[in-house]
Amino acid sequence: MKLRPFEIGLIAFFAISAVIAIIMVSIFQAKPSSESQKYGDRVEIWGTLPQAPMTSFLTAVSADIEELGVVTYTYIDERTFDDVLLNAIAEGRSPDMVIIPQSLLVQYRAKLTPISPDVVTKRTFRDMYIDGAEIFYMSDGVYGIPFAVDPMVMYWNRDMFSSAGLSTPPRTWEQLVAVSTPALTRSNNLREISQSAVAFGGYDNVTHAKDIIALLSLQTGSNMVSEQNGTYDVNLGGSAQGVSTLETVLNFYTQFSIPTSSLYTWNKGKPNDLDAFTTGQLALYFGLGSEWGILEKKNPNLNFDIAQVPQGEGVTTLRTFGNFYAFAIPRASQKASGAFAVAQLFASPQYAEQLARAYDFVPVLRAGVGAQNNSTDAVRYQSALYARGWLDPSPQQTNEIFREIVEGVVEGSERMKQSVSDAVLQLKGLF
């Protein structure tokens, strides 16, 4: 009997999991003789994901497996997560496991326990997970067991498009520039904007400004930062034409907020882009796939839909930005074997999709990313297949670097080429 791809994926996952489990038991010197000993008397997980969905998930899984009642989750605000975790490790009260996005991987790499490449080969990892999850596979091992991704998508106001004589959202950046922006922008003779096509060019009032810049950079073919043997290389410098990736991206992004530009449609006097979208002042909102419910809740009467982000005309390799999430074991964990057993179970096909759906994320196991009948899910799942993250050295500091350069260019106080050169040097200095 010929096996279907999904069945092959399941068999491969469980076979690989068995091998990893044997080696990890050896590493952590665990000798479980029962299910309860397998997980220990307590497994404490910390993360920045909201509490309620995780609590519901843990309640459901412990109903299936009573011994999982020892697992607890503590939500920590992402603004204080770094201080709280580092203080806990220093004081000898490290959590047993953390949930980290790829944006924190560089910061915490030295404090996490990697799984050796001899245990999980890159070939094995690629067979198990969608491409973007490979960011957790570094030169000396796997620093997290990935379970979900939240890809960037594009939300569009159906009524605003219909009123402008447009039936569909832009599929390419060329369409957004030539058709959508002129048709959807409303302004008076003084160029005071009453309706915006897209919230590009701003920073503090653009919810995902840094992620949009990353999205555009990834679409140029850059991976932004690469790692080899513990050394990081910032790949945003000059190209053969003498124009850097970051310069190309910022030239495009800032045009929409420069008053003298023909694409002028947004400025820093506008409200936050998410609020502008839900109140009918903004036609396109670039956000995460998980934000559908947030938009519905803010305005239940809003007639909007979801679409994949635009790509360049004629490109053959699609890209969007995504936040990838993984279970990681701190080196300071006192209950690493139990934590690993929990991580392995929660990232398995049986539970990964359940956990991902609790947060409106997409599971990253290849066996779990199949065709979806629901149109909302279809866009998110398709986007997940070509989503990528980047190795951010310090989310707060890189946010300031990008804010400074965007605002400087829009205000005309910064020369693009020199500003980009300075920004790249600053980024390199953070590694």
CSV table of C-alpha atoms in Angstrom, one decimal:
chain,number,residue,atom,x,y,z
A,1,MET,CA,0.0,0.0,0.0
A,2,LYS,CA,1.4,3.4,-1.0
A,3,LEU,CA,1.6,5.9,1.9
A,4,ARG,CA,0.4,9.4,1.5
A,5,PRO,CA,2.8,12.3,2.1
A,6,PHE,CA,1.1,13.2,5.4
A,7,GLU,CA,1.5,9.6,6.7
A,8,ILE,CA,5.1,9.6,5.6
A,9,GLY,CA,5.6,12.8,7.5
A,10,LEU,CA,4.1,11.4,10.7
A,11,ILE,CA,6.2,8.2,10.5
A,12,ALA,CA,9.4,10.3,9.9
A,13,PHE,CA,8.5,12.6,12.8
A,14,PHE,CA,8.0,9.9,15.3
A,15,ALA,CA,11.0,7.9,14.2
A,16,ILE,CA,13.2,11.0,14.5
A,17,SER,CA,11.6,11.9,17.9
A,18,ALA,CA,12.4,8.4,19.2
A,19,VAL,CA,16.1,8.8,18.4
A,20,ILE,CA,16.3,12.3,19.9
A,21,ALA,CA,14.5,11.2,23.0
A,22,ILE,CA,17.0,8.4,23.6
A,23,ILE,CA,20.0,10.7,23.2
A,24,MET,CA,18.4,13.5,25.3
A,25,VAL,CA,17.7,11.0,28.1
A,26,SER,CA,21.4,10.1,28.0
A,27,ILE,CA,22.4,13.8,28.0
A,28,PHE,CA,20.2,14.8,30.9
A,29,GLN,CA,20.7,11.5,32.8
A,30,ALA,CA,17.0,10.9,33.1
A,31,LYS,CA,15.8,7.4,34.0
A,32,PRO,CA,12.0,7.5,33.7
A,33,SER,CA,10.3,4.3,34.8
A,34,SER,CA,6.8,5.7,34.4
A,35,GLU,CA,4.9,8.5,32.6
A,36,SER,CA,4.9,10.6,35.7
A,37,GLN,CA,8.7,10.3,36.1
A,38,LYS,CA,9.1,11.1,32.5
A,39,TYR,CA,7.8,14.7,33.1
A,40,GLY,CA,8.9,15.0,36.7
A,41,ASP,CA,7.1,16.7,39.5
A,42,ARG,CA,7.0,20.1,37.8
A,43,VAL,CA,7.8,21.7,34.4
A,44,GLU,CA,7.7,25.5,34.4
A,45,ILE,CA,7.5,27.3,31.0
A,46,TRP,CA,8.0,31.0,30.6
A,47,GLY,CA,7.2,33.1,27.5
A,48,THR,CA,5.7,36.3,26.0
A,49,LEU,CA,2.7,34.6,24.5
A,50,PRO,CA,-0.6,35.6,26.2
A,51,GLN,CA,-1.6,33.5,29.2
A,52,ALA,CA,-5.2,32.5,28.4
A,53,PRO,CA,-4.7,30.5,25.2
A,54,MET,CA,-1.9,28.5,26.8
A,55,THR,CA,-3.9,27.8,30.0
A,56,SER,CA,-6.7,26.5,27.8
A,57,PHE,CA,-4.3,24.3,25.9
A,58,LEU,CA,-2.6,22.9,29.0
A,59,THR,CA,-6.0,22.1,30.5
A,60,ALA,CA,-7.0,20.2,27.4
A,61,VAL,CA,-3.7,18.2,27.1
A,62,SER,CA,-3.7,17.3,30.8
A,63,ALA,CA,-7.2,15.9,30.3
A,64,ASP,CA,-5.7,13.6,27.7
A,65,ILE,CA,-2.6,12.8,29.7
A,66,GLU,CA,-3.1,13.3,33.4
A,67,GLU,CA,0.7,13.5,34.1
A,68,LEU,CA,0.9,16.7,32.1
A,69,GLY,CA,-0.8,18.4,35.0
A,70,VAL,CA,2.7,19.2,36.3
A,71,VAL,CA,3.2,21.7,33.4
A,72,THR,CA,2.7,25.3,34.2
A,73,TYR,CA,3.0,28.4,32.0
A,74,THR,CA,3.9,32.0,33.1
A,75,TYR,CA,3.3,34.9,30.8
A,76,ILE,CA,5.9,37.7,31.0
A,77,ASP,CA,5.6,41.0,29.2
A,78,GLU,CA,8.0,41.1,26.3
A,79,ARG,CA,9.3,44.5,27.5
A,80,THR,CA,10.5,43.0,30.8
A,81,PHE,CA,11.2,39.4,29.7
A,82,ASP,CA,14.9,39.9,29.2
A,83,ASP,CA,15.4,41.3,32.7
A,84,VAL,CA,13.1,38.8,34.4
A,85,LEU,CA,14.7,35.8,32.7
A,86,LEU,CA,18.3,36.9,33.2
A,87,ASN,CA,17.7,37.7,36.9
A,88,ALA,CA,16.0,34.3,37.4
A,89,ILE,CA,19.0,32.5,35.9
A,90,ALA,CA,21.5,34.5,38.0
A,91,GLU,CA,19.5,33.7,41.1
A,92,GLY,CA,19.3,30.0,40.4
A,93,ARG,CA,15.6,29.9,39.7
A,94,SER,CA,15.6,29.4,35.9
A,95,PRO,CA,12.4,28.2,34.2
A,96,ASP,CA,12.6,24.7,32.9
A,97,MET,CA,11.7,25.8,29.4
A,98,VAL,CA,11.1,29.1,27.5
A,99,ILE,CA,9.1,29.9,24.4
A,100,ILE,CA,11.1,32.2,22.2
A,101,PRO,CA,10.6,33.8,18.9
A,102,GLN,CA,13.5,33.9,16.5
A,103,SER,CA,14.0,37.6,17.3
A,104,LEU,CA,15.4,36.6,20.7
A,105,LEU,CA,17.5,33.7,19.5
A,106,VAL,CA,20.8,35.7,19.2
A,107,GLN,CA,20.3,37.3,22.7
A,108,TYR,CA,19.7,34.0,24.5
A,109,ARG,CA,21.8,31.6,22.4
A,110,ALA,CA,24.6,31.3,25.0
A,111,LYS,CA,22.1,30.5,27.7
A,112,LEU,CA,20.2,27.7,25.8
A,113,THR,CA,21.0,24.0,25.4
A,114,PRO,CA,21.4,23.1,21.7
A,115,ILE,CA,20.7,19.7,20.3
A,116,SER,CA,23.8,18.6,18.4
A,117,PRO,CA,23.9,18.4,14.6
A,118,ASP,CA,25.0,14.7,15.1
A,119,VAL,CA,21.6,14.1,16.8
A,120,VAL,CA,19.4,16.1,14.3
A,121,THR,CA,21.0,16.5,10.9
A,122,LYS,CA,20.1,19.5,8.7
A,123,ARG,CA,18.6,17.1,6.3
A,124,THR,CA,16.3,15.6,9.0
A,125,PHE,CA,15.3,19.1,10.1
A,126,ARG,CA,14.5,20.2,6.6
A,127,ASP,CA,12.3,17.2,6.1
A,128,MET,CA,10.4,17.8,9.3
A,129,TYR,CA,9.8,21.6,9.2
A,130,ILE,CA,8.9,24.3,6.7
A,131,ASP,CA,11.8,26.3,5.4
A,132,GLY,CA,11.5,29.4,7.7
A,133,ALA,CA,11.8,27.3,10.9
A,134,GLU,CA,15.4,26.5,9.9
A,135,ILE,CA,16.4,29.7,11.6
A,136,PHE,CA,16.6,27.7,14.8
A,137,TYR,CA,19.2,25.4,13.3
A,138,MET,CA,22.5,27.1,13.8
A,139,SER,CA,26.0,25.9,13.0
A,140,ASP,CA,26.4,24.1,16.3
A,141,GLY,CA,23.0,22.6,16.7
A,142,VAL,CA,19.2,23.2,17.1
A,143,TYR,CA,18.4,25.9,19.7
A,144,GLY,CA,14.7,25.4,19.8
A,145,ILE,CA,12.0,22.9,18.8
A,146,PRO,CA,9.8,25.0,16.5
A,147,PHE,CA,6.1,24.6,16.7
A,148,ALA,CA,4.4,27.7,15.0
A,149,VAL,CA,4.8,30.7,12.9
A,150,ASP,CA,2.7,33.9,12.6
A,151,PRO,CA,3.2,35.2,9.0
A,152,MET,CA,2.7,38.7,7.9
A,153,VAL,CA,-0.3,39.2,5.6
A,154,MET,CA,-2.2,42.1,4.1
A,155,TYR,CA,-5.7,43.1,5.3
A,156,TRP,CA,-7.8,45.2,2.9
A,157,ASN,CA,-11.0,47.2,3.3
A,158,ARG,CA,-13.5,45.8,0.7
A,159,ASP,CA,-15.8,48.8,0.8
A,160,MET,CA,-13.0,51.3,0.2
A,161,PHE,CA,-11.7,49.2,-2.7
A,162,SER,CA,-15.2,48.9,-4.2
A,163,SER,CA,-15.8,52.6,-3.9
A,164,ALA,CA,-12.5,53.3,-5.7
A,165,GLY,CA,-13.6,51.0,-8.6
A,166,LEU,CA,-11.1,48.2,-7.6
A,167,SER,CA,-12.3,44.6,-7.2
A,168,THR,CA,-9.1,43.0,-5.8
A,169,PRO,CA,-6.2,44.1,-3.6
A,170,PRO,CA,-2.8,44.5,-5.2
A,171,ARG,CA,-0.8,41.4,-5.9
A,172,THR,CA,2.4,43.2,-6.7
A,173,TRP,CA,4.2,46.3,-5.5
A,174,GLU,CA,3.9,47.7,-9.0
A,175,GLN,CA,0.1,47.5,-8.7
A,176,LEU,CA,0.1,49.1,-5.3
A,177,VAL,CA,2.2,52.0,-6.7
A,178,ALA,CA,0.5,52.5,-10.0
A,179,VAL,CA,-3.1,51.6,-9.2
A,180,SER,CA,-4.0,51.2,-5.5
A,181,THR,CA,-2.3,54.2,-3.9
A,182,PRO,CA,-3.6,56.9,-6.4
A,183,ALA,CA,-7.1,55.4,-6.4
A,184,LEU,CA,-7.4,55.0,-2.6
A,185,THR,CA,-5.7,58.2,-1.3
A,186,ARG,CA,-8.0,61.1,-0.6
A,187,SER,CA,-6.6,64.6,0.0
A,188,ASN,CA,-7.5,68.3,-0.5
A,189,ASN,CA,-5.6,71.0,-2.4
A,190,LEU,CA,-3.3,71.5,0.6
A,191,ARG,CA,-2.4,67.8,0.4
A,192,GLU,CA,-4.1,67.1,3.8
A,193,ILE,CA,-4.9,63.4,3.7
A,194,SER,CA,-8.3,62.3,4.8
A,195,GLN,CA,-8.0,58.7,3.5
A,196,SER,CA,-4.8,56.7,3.1
A,197,ALA,CA,-4.0,53.8,0.9
A,198,VAL,CA,-1.2,52.3,2.9
A,199,ALA,CA,0.7,53.2,6.1
A,200,PHE,CA,4.2,53.1,4.8
A,201,GLY,CA,6.9,55.7,5.6
A,202,GLY,CA,5.8,56.2,9.2
A,203,TYR,CA,7.3,54.5,12.2
A,204,ASP,CA,5.8,55.1,15.6
A,205,ASN,CA,2.3,55.0,14.2
A,206,VAL,CA,3.0,51.9,12.1
A,207,THR,CA,2.5,48.8,14.3
A,208,HIS,CA,4.9,46.6,12.4
A,209,ALA,CA,7.2,49.1,10.8
A,210,LYS,CA,10.4,47.2,11.5
A,211,ASP,CA,8.8,43.9,10.3
A,212,ILE,CA,7.7,45.6,7.1
A,213,ILE,CA,11.3,46.8,6.5
A,214,ALA,CA,12.4,43.2,7.2
A,215,LEU,CA,9.7,41.9,4.8
A,216,LEU,CA,10.9,44.2,2.0
A,217,SER,CA,14.6,43.3,2.7
A,218,LEU,CA,13.8,39.6,2.5
A,219,GLN,CA,12.0,40.1,-0.8
A,220,THR,CA,15.2,41.5,-2.3
A,221,GLY,CA,16.8,38.1,-1.7
A,222,SER,CA,18.8,39.1,1.4
A,223,ASN,CA,18.5,37.0,4.6
A,224,MET,CA,19.6,40.1,6.5
A,225,VAL,CA,21.9,38.3,8.9
A,226,SER,CA,23.7,34.9,8.5
A,227,GLU,CA,25.5,32.8,11.0
A,228,GLN,CA,28.5,30.5,10.7
A,229,ASN,CA,30.6,29.0,13.5
A,230,GLY,CA,29.2,31.5,16.0
A,231,THR,CA,30.0,34.6,13.8
A,232,TYR,CA,27.2,36.8,12.4
A,233,ASP,CA,27.3,38.6,9.1
A,234,VAL,CA,25.0,41.5,8.4
A,235,ASN,CA,23.9,41.2,4.7
A,236,LEU,CA,22.5,44.6,4.1
A,237,GLY,CA,25.5,46.3,2.6
A,238,GLY,CA,26.4,47.3,-0.9
A,239,SER,CA,25.5,45.4,-4.0
A,240,ALA,CA,27.2,45.2,-7.4
A,241,GLN,CA,25.3,48.3,-8.4
A,242,GLY,CA,26.6,50.2,-5.4
A,243,VAL,CA,23.1,50.4,-3.8
A,244,SER,CA,22.6,48.5,-0.6
A,245,THR,CA,19.6,46.3,0.2
A,246,LEU,CA,18.6,48.6,3.0
A,247,GLU,CA,18.9,51.7,0.8
A,248,THR,CA,16.7,50.2,-1.8
A,249,VAL,CA,14.1,49.2,0.8
A,250,LEU,CA,14.1,52.5,2.6
A,251,ASN,CA,13.9,54.5,-0.7
A,252,PHE,CA,10.6,52.6,-1.4
A,253,TYR,CA,9.2,52.6,2.1
A,254,THR,CA,9.7,56.3,2.8
A,255,GLN,CA,8.2,57.6,-0.5
A,256,PHE,CA,4.7,57.1,0.9
A,257,SER,CA,5.3,59.7,3.7
A,258,ILE,CA,7.3,62.3,1.9
A,259,PRO,CA,4.9,65.3,1.0
A,260,THR,CA,6.7,66.0,-2.3
A,261,SER,CA,6.3,62.4,-3.5
A,262,SER,CA,3.6,61.4,-5.9
A,263,LEU,CA,2.9,58.4,-3.6
A,264,TYR,CA,2.3,60.6,-0.5
A,265,THR,CA,-0.5,59.0,1.5
A,266,TRP,CA,0.6,58.8,5.1
A,267,ASN,CA,2.4,60.9,7.7
A,268,LYS,CA,3.2,60.9,11.4
A,269,GLY,CA,0.2,63.0,12.2
A,270,LYS,CA,-2.0,60.0,11.4
A,271,PRO,CA,-3.3,57.7,14.1
A,272,ASN,CA,-1.9,54.2,14.7
A,273,ASP,CA,-2.3,52.2,11.4
A,274,LEU,CA,-4.4,49.5,13.1
A,275,ASP,CA,-6.8,52.1,14.5
A,276,ALA,CA,-6.9,53.9,11.2
A,277,PHE,CA,-7.8,50.6,9.4
A,278,THR,CA,-10.5,49.7,11.8
A,279,THR,CA,-12.1,53.1,11.6
A,280,GLY,CA,-12.1,53.2,7.8
A,281,GLN,CA,-9.3,55.7,7.3
A,282,LEU,CA,-6.8,53.3,5.9
A,283,ALA,CA,-7.4,50.9,3.0
A,284,LEU,CA,-4.5,48.4,3.5
A,285,TYR,CA,-3.1,47.2,6.8
A,286,PHE,CA,0.1,45.1,6.9
A,287,GLY,CA,-0.2,42.9,10.0
A,288,LEU,CA,0.2,39.4,11.3
A,289,GLY,CA,-2.1,36.5,10.5
A,290,SER,CA,-3.1,36.2,14.1
A,291,GLU,CA,-4.6,39.7,14.1
A,292,TRP,CA,-7.8,38.9,12.2
A,293,GLY,CA,-9.7,38.4,15.5
A,294,ILE,CA,-8.3,41.7,16.9
A,295,LEU,CA,-9.5,43.6,13.9
A,296,GLU,CA,-13.0,42.0,14.1
A,297,LYS,CA,-13.2,42.8,17.8
A,298,LYS,CA,-12.3,46.5,17.3
A,299,ASN,CA,-14.9,46.9,14.6
A,300,PRO,CA,-17.4,44.0,14.1
A,301,ASN,CA,-19.0,45.9,11.2
A,302,LEU,CA,-15.8,46.4,9.2
A,303,ASN,CA,-16.0,44.8,5.8
A,304,PHE,CA,-12.5,43.6,5.3
A,305,ASP,CA,-10.6,40.6,4.1
A,306,ILE,CA,-7.1,39.0,4.1
A,307,ALA,CA,-4.6,38.6,1.3
A,308,GLN,CA,-1.0,37.5,0.8
A,309,VAL,CA,1.5,40.4,0.8
A,310,PRO,CA,2.4,41.8,-2.6
A,311,GLN,CA,5.6,40.6,-4.3
A,312,GLY,CA,7.7,42.1,-7.1
A,313,GLU,CA,6.4,41.8,-10.6
A,314,GLY,CA,7.6,38.6,-12.2
A,315,VAL,CA,9.4,37.2,-9.1
A,316,THR,CA,9.6,33.4,-8.9
A,317,THR,CA,10.6,33.2,-5.2
A,318,LEU,CA,8.0,34.5,-2.8
A,319,ARG,CA,8.8,35.9,0.6
A,320,THR,CA,7.0,37.4,3.6
A,321,PHE,CA,8.1,38.1,7.1
A,322,GLY,CA,7.1,35.7,10.0
A,323,ASN,CA,7.5,35.3,13.7
A,324,PHE,CA,8.6,31.8,14.4
A,325,TYR,CA,8.2,30.3,17.8
A,326,ALA,CA,10.1,27.4,19.4
A,327,PHE,CA,10.5,25.6,22.8
A,328,ALA,CA,14.0,26.1,24.1
A,329,ILE,CA,15.7,24.6,27.2
A,330,PRO,CA,17.9,27.0,29.3
A,331,ARG,CA,21.3,25.7,30.2
A,332,ALA,CA,20.4,26.5,33.8
A,333,SER,CA,17.3,24.4,33.8
A,334,GLN,CA,17.2,21.9,36.7
A,335,LYS,CA,14.6,19.7,35.1
A,336,ALA,CA,15.8,19.6,31.5
A,337,SER,CA,14.8,16.0,30.8
A,338,GLY,CA,11.2,16.6,31.8
A,339,ALA,CA,11.1,19.9,29.9
A,340,PHE,CA,12.5,18.2,26.8
A,341,ALA,CA,9.9,15.5,27.0
A,342,VAL,CA,7.1,18.1,27.2
A,343,ALA,CA,8.6,20.2,24.4
A,344,GLN,CA,8.8,17.1,22.2
A,345,LEU,CA,5.2,16.2,22.9
A,346,PHE,CA,3.8,19.7,22.4
A,347,ALA,CA,5.7,20.1,19.1
A,348,SER,CA,4.4,16.8,17.8
A,349,PRO,CA,1.7,16.5,15.1
A,350,GLN,CA,-0.8,15.5,17.7
A,351,TYR,CA,-0.5,18.8,19.7
A,352,ALA,CA,1.4,21.4,17.6
A,353,GLU,CA,-1.6,22.3,15.4
A,354,GLN,CA,-3.8,22.5,18.5
A,355,LEU,CA,-1.3,24.9,20.2
A,356,ALA,CA,-0.8,26.9,17.1
A,357,ARG,CA,-4.5,27.4,16.6
A,358,ALA,CA,-4.9,28.5,20.2
A,359,TYR,CA,-3.0,31.6,19.1
A,360,ASP,CA,-4.2,31.8,15.5
A,361,PHE,CA,-0.7,30.8,14.4
A,362,VAL,CA,0.3,28.2,11.7
A,363,PRO,CA,2.0,24.9,12.7
A,364,VAL,CA,5.5,24.5,11.2
A,365,LEU,CA,5.6,20.8,10.8
A,366,ARG,CA,5.4,20.0,7.1
A,367,ALA,CA,2.9,17.3,7.9
A,368,GLY,CA,0.6,20.0,9.5
A,369,VAL,CA,0.7,22.6,6.7
A,370,GLY,CA,-1.8,21.3,4.2
A,371,ALA,CA,-4.6,22.7,2.1
A,372,GLN,CA,-7.2,24.6,4.0
A,373,ASN,CA,-10.8,25.1,3.1
A,374,ASN,CA,-11.3,28.2,5.1
A,375,SER,CA,-10.2,31.2,3.1
A,376,THR,CA,-8.6,33.0,6.1
A,377,ASP,CA,-6.6,29.9,7.0
A,378,ALA,CA,-5.7,29.3,3.4
A,379,VAL,CA,-3.9,32.7,3.1
A,380,ARG,CA,-2.1,32.3,6.5
A,381,TYR,CA,-1.0,28.7,5.7
A,382,GLN,CA,0.2,29.6,2.2
A,383,SER,CA,2.0,32.6,3.6
A,384,ALA,CA,3.7,30.4,6.2
A,385,LEU,CA,5.3,28.3,3.6
A,386,TYR,CA,7.4,31.2,2.3
A,387,ALA,CA,7.7,33.2,5.6
A,388,ARG,CA,11.1,34.0,7.0
A,389,GLY,CA,12.5,35.6,10.1
A,390,TRP,CA,15.9,37.1,10.7
A,391,LEU,CA,18.5,36.9,13.5
A,392,ASP,CA,17.8,40.1,15.3
A,393,PRO,CA,20.7,40.9,17.7
A,394,SER,CA,18.6,43.1,20.0
A,395,PRO,CA,14.9,43.9,19.2
A,396,GLN,CA,14.8,47.1,21.2
A,397,GLN,CA,18.1,48.5,19.9
A,398,THR,CA,17.4,47.6,16.2
A,399,ASN,CA,14.0,49.2,16.5
A,400,GLU,CA,15.7,52.4,17.5
A,401,ILE,CA,18.2,52.2,14.6
A,402,PHE,CA,15.4,51.7,12.0
A,403,ARG,CA,13.2,54.4,13.6
A,404,GLU,CA,16.0,56.9,13.5
A,405,ILE,CA,16.8,56.3,9.8
A,406,VAL,CA,13.2,56.2,8.6
A,407,GLU,CA,12.2,59.4,10.4
A,408,GLY,CA,15.5,61.1,9.3
A,409,VAL,CA,14.8,60.4,5.7
A,410,VAL,CA,11.2,61.4,5.7
A,411,GLU,CA,12.0,64.6,7.5
A,412,GLY,CA,14.8,65.3,5.0
A,413,SER,CA,17.4,65.6,7.8
A,414,GLU,CA,19.4,62.5,6.7
A,415,ARG,CA,21.2,61.6,3.5
A,416,MET,CA,20.1,58.2,2.5
A,417,LYS,CA,23.4,56.6,1.5
A,418,GLN,CA,25.3,57.8,4.6
A,419,SER,CA,22.5,57.0,6.9
A,420,VAL,CA,22.2,53.5,5.7
A,421,SER,CA,26.0,53.0,6.0
A,422,ASP,CA,25.8,54.2,9.6
A,423,ALA,CA,22.9,52.0,10.3
A,424,VAL,CA,24.6,48.9,9.0
A,425,LEU,CA,27.7,49.7,11.1
A,426,GLN,CA,25.4,50.1,14.1
A,427,LEU,CA,23.8,46.7,13.4
A,428,LYS,CA,27.1,45.0,13.1
A,429,GLY,CA,28.2,46.5,16.4
A,430,LEU,CA,25.3,44.8,18.2
A,431,PHE,CA,26.6,41.3,17.5
